[in-house]
Amino acid sequence: MLDAFAGAAGLLLTGDPTLTHIVGLSLRVSLSAVLVASVLALPVGAALALFRFPGRTGVVVLLNALMGLPPVVAGLIVYILLSRAGPLGSLGLLFTPQAMVIVQSLLIFPIVAALTRQMVSDLWVEYREQLTSLGASRVRAIPSLLWDARFSLVTALLAGFGRAVAEVGAVLIVGGNIDGVTRVMTTAIALETNKGNLSLALALGVILMGLTLAVNAVAFAVGEFSRRRYGV
Amino acid sequence: MTIRNSLGFWLGVALLVLTSHTVNGQDRGFITVASTTSTQNSGLFDTLIPQFEAATGIAVRIVAVGTGQALRIGCNGDADAVLVHAPAAEQAFIDQGCGVDRREVMFNDFVLIGPRADPANVAAADSAIDAFARIATEQAAFASRGDDSGTHKKELSIWQAADIAPAGGWYRALGAGMGAALNTAAAMNAYVMSDRATWISFNNRQDLSIVYQGDPRLFNQYASVLVNPERHPIQYDLAQVWHNWLVSSAGQAAIADYRLRGQALFTPNAP
Amino acid sequence: MSIDRTILPIELQQVVFAPRDQVLLGPINLTLGAHARTVIMGANGSGKSLLLRLCHGLIAPTSGVIRCGEQAGDPQTACIRKRQAMVFQRPVMMRRSVRGNVLYALRLRGVRGSRAEQLTQQALALVGLEALAKRSARVLSGGEQQRLALARAWVIRPEVLFLDEPTASLDPDATTAVEAAVQRFAEQGTRIIMTTHSTSQARRIADMGIWLDQGQVTQHDPLVRRTL
């Protein structure tokens, strides 16, 4: 284990361009996926919190269940869609970082949407009378509630990011682990493990965990700062 | 920051992040080649592709999976060419109209890996079939790839030739790539069949070593097949350049020159 | 703010509020808004808050009609969007700055830009919060939060301002500040309709008193105001 930490430090200190690219791609793909998923999941989650319609309970249960969507299944679905033999084949997106963004967005969407629904529901209990009194319709209340829940929602986004950046099965299928193009931290770790380079794989794992830790620490710090400034 | 402004800001960031995924400019574009974990894990592509790119300006993207999956990826048009090692499956690939123009590129051989103690006394076998029969008789632990790869197909063909239907607690179908299978075999102290290149480049051998090798039956031929351009809009012209380069004197020399730990991993044998 | 037709007087005809067949309020016949400052008094559970919420349009009557001005409004939306506002006993401070809270109320009415800035400044000045404009609303003291709620409600220049026990959870100094702000609003021409359980507060503020008991209006009299 100590070797792994020493190896990780060594890799980082040498500033190996391959490693830099892999780390950068992991961050870019997973952060993009968080953004793409959130643009859709935040309003959907909020709408589920505010509106009552037939089948709403079913949608909520489905969304909660999809938080456990097996990544390999997500990968397979996106592979079939993006394959040249599939319906979206003409886009030529298979084995590209964009395909990885798509599959990770698919994995993140239920998490962000379900957590958003929960958080916005709680906030709506508190805000409902006041917003109605100020003259906000429910549709108009959605962006207001999302904005006022922003500090809690960061947690939802981080949960999504964590799932995306740690995932290997889906990105392997739709990305192909192509050196310099679609190789990210997790697929690189899998590859090095398969080569029997266990210490190198572990060193990469340490870097990945450090990366996740850093992202969470930054988000936590920003959240705490803002919380103190704006009150809970 | 108002909601409106911040939304615009984040959308801008999203677009920036998404569009920054452009690959370093290649002069003539790129092709995707579906190949096997054995060639990828051996490190061959790491020397082969830079030489090809320097010579032609065409980038090559390798998707390394089992031979069976590589052929399926090719058949779906998701690769422009395949480089695999299962002659019968390759022929079927062509017969189904998925591929065209099979060319033999190089070979290495399969070796039987096992614990140094060699409980089934495989080292004394006089053929690959005899070696497999000894393992079955002893019911010594055997790790099979079990993933429809070229190596898996070869292993199954040897069991068949030995007239053995491997089953029981000693026979473990892993459903894993070559490297993962070697890791598992090392952990279980089991016998396992591997291509020589992956074995030489494998770094987690623990108590494993080569226990049997040399039977002509263990010959492992790699071939390049182009994906049928009439099926899918693939990069046929660029793929042809790759295809031809592999069997050219430059490509063959590049393969012959690749050594790891002082050993040649592949022997070029284009006709 | 567009010049709407007046929503005064607010007329309740045979209004009953009876969720799940349990009559909590009514039947009530009442005309509100004829006087500058009206207080509604009564014990806890007498229905003061319900009456205010019905008039404000937050809840719909089970039966009966509430008229805003000349036309019968759809109580869920029409009355509320018109020129009236409400301050709650425990107002919800949105997670924004003091200024942001007031600007938000204006934005919902379609007022933006320099006009919104100007109105916000005036409203904050009227409740004495201009120095705290950039502070986060949720770190203010209870009294400051209530004054901000007043500014946020008044900034749209409502014809009628409903106040639901606005000082019930405040200390005496904060209560004085809130009452002063209410008086200033009234002087600017906004009709005040406020619930309270404090007779002395009623006398300090109002010129008309309505007494509720068990959901019924028991008394409806002019008050003799005490000067502050």
CSV table of C-alpha atoms in Angstrom, one decimal, chain A residues 25 27-29 31-33 35-36 39 79 82-86 94-98 101 140 143-144 147 172-173 175-181 183 191-198, chain B residues 1-3 6 10-11 13-14 17-18 20-21 23 32 40-41 43 46 60-64 72-73 75-80 178-180 183 198 201-204 206 232-234:
chain,number,residue,atom,x,y,z
A,25,LEU,CA,-10.1,13.6,-19.6
A,27,LEU,CA,-12.4,15.4,-15.1
A,28,ARG,CA,-13.6,16.8,-18.4
A,29,VAL,CA,-15.9,13.9,-19.2
A,31,LEU,CA,-17.8,17.3,-15.1
A,32,SER,CA,-19.4,17.6,-18.6
A,33,ALA,CA,-21.7,14.7,-17.7
A,35,LEU,CA,-23.5,19.6,-16.3
A,36,VAL,CA,-25.5,17.9,-19.1
A,39,VAL,CA,-29.5,20.9,-16.9
A,79,TYR,CA,-23.6,1.3,-27.3
A,82,LEU,CA,-24.6,4.9,-31.0
A,83,SER,CA,-23.4,1.9,-33.0
A,84,ARG,CA,-23.2,2.4,-36.8
A,85,ALA,CA,-25.7,-0.4,-36.9
A,86,GLY,CA,-27.9,1.4,-34.4
A,94,LEU,CA,-19.1,5.7,-30.6
A,95,PHE,CA,-15.7,5.4,-29.1
A,96,THR,CA,-15.5,9.2,-28.5
A,97,PRO,CA,-15.4,11.2,-25.2
A,98,GLN,CA,-18.8,12.5,-26.2
A,101,VAL,CA,-20.4,12.0,-21.5
A,140,ARG,CA,-42.1,30.4,-11.9
A,143,PRO,CA,-36.0,28.4,-10.8
A,144,SER,CA,-36.5,30.3,-7.5
A,147,TRP,CA,-31.6,28.8,-6.7
A,172,LEU,CA,-15.3,1.0,-21.3
A,173,ILE,CA,-18.1,-0.2,-23.6
A,175,GLY,CA,-15.4,4.7,-25.0
A,176,GLY,CA,-13.3,1.7,-25.9
A,177,ASN,CA,-10.4,2.7,-23.6
A,178,ILE,CA,-8.5,4.1,-26.6
A,179,ASP,CA,-5.1,5.4,-25.7
A,180,GLY,CA,-5.0,9.2,-25.8
A,181,VAL,CA,-8.6,9.5,-26.9
A,183,ARG,CA,-8.7,6.4,-21.8
A,191,LEU,CA,-5.9,-2.0,-18.1
A,192,GLU,CA,-2.9,-1.9,-15.8
A,193,THR,CA,-4.6,-4.5,-13.6
A,194,ASN,CA,-5.0,-6.7,-16.6
A,195,LYS,CA,-1.3,-6.3,-17.4
A,196,GLY,CA,-0.5,-7.4,-13.9
A,197,ASN,CA,1.0,-4.0,-13.1
A,198,LEU,CA,-0.8,-4.0,-9.7
B,1,MET,CA,-25.3,36.6,-9.8
B,2,THR,CA,-28.9,36.4,-10.8
B,3,ILE,CA,-30.4,33.1,-11.9
B,6,SER,CA,-25.6,32.2,-13.8
B,10,TRP,CA,-22.9,27.5,-16.8
B,11,LEU,CA,-24.2,26.7,-20.2
B,13,VAL,CA,-18.9,26.5,-19.4
B,14,ALA,CA,-20.7,23.3,-20.5
B,17,VAL,CA,-16.0,21.7,-21.7
B,18,LEU,CA,-17.8,19.7,-24.3
B,20,SER,CA,-12.7,21.0,-25.8
B,21,HIS,CA,-12.8,17.3,-26.6
B,23,VAL,CA,-8.5,15.4,-30.6
B,32,THR,CA,-10.7,2.7,-35.5
B,40,GLN,CA,-3.0,-4.5,-26.5
B,41,ASN,CA,-1.6,-5.8,-23.2
B,43,GLY,CA,2.4,-3.3,-25.7
B,46,ASP,CA,2.6,1.4,-28.5
B,60,VAL,CA,-5.1,4.7,-35.3
B,61,ARG,CA,-7.5,4.2,-32.4
B,62,ILE,CA,-7.4,0.7,-30.9
B,63,VAL,CA,-10.4,-0.7,-29.1
B,64,ALA,CA,-9.1,-3.8,-27.4
B,72,ARG,CA,-19.0,-8.0,-33.6
B,73,ILE,CA,-17.8,-4.4,-33.3
B,75,CYS,CA,-19.8,-6.2,-38.1
B,76,ASN,CA,-21.7,-3.3,-36.6
B,77,GLY,CA,-19.5,-0.9,-38.5
B,78,ASP,CA,-18.1,0.6,-35.3
B,79,ALA,CA,-14.5,-0.2,-36.4
B,80,ASP,CA,-12.8,0.2,-39.8
B,178,MET,CA,-6.3,-12.4,-20.9
B,179,GLY,CA,-4.7,-10.2,-18.2
B,180,ALA,CA,-7.6,-10.6,-15.8
B,183,ASN,CA,-4.4,-12.4,-12.4
B,198,THR,CA,0.6,-11.4,-22.9
B,201,SER,CA,4.5,-8.7,-20.6
B,202,PHE,CA,2.5,-9.8,-17.5
B,203,ASN,CA,3.8,-8.6,-14.2
B,204,ASN,CA,1.9,-10.4,-11.5
B,206,GLN,CA,3.4,-14.9,-8.4
B,232,HIS,CA,-21.4,0.8,-43.3
B,233,PRO,CA,-19.9,4.1,-44.1
B,234,ILE,CA,-16.5,3.4,-42.7
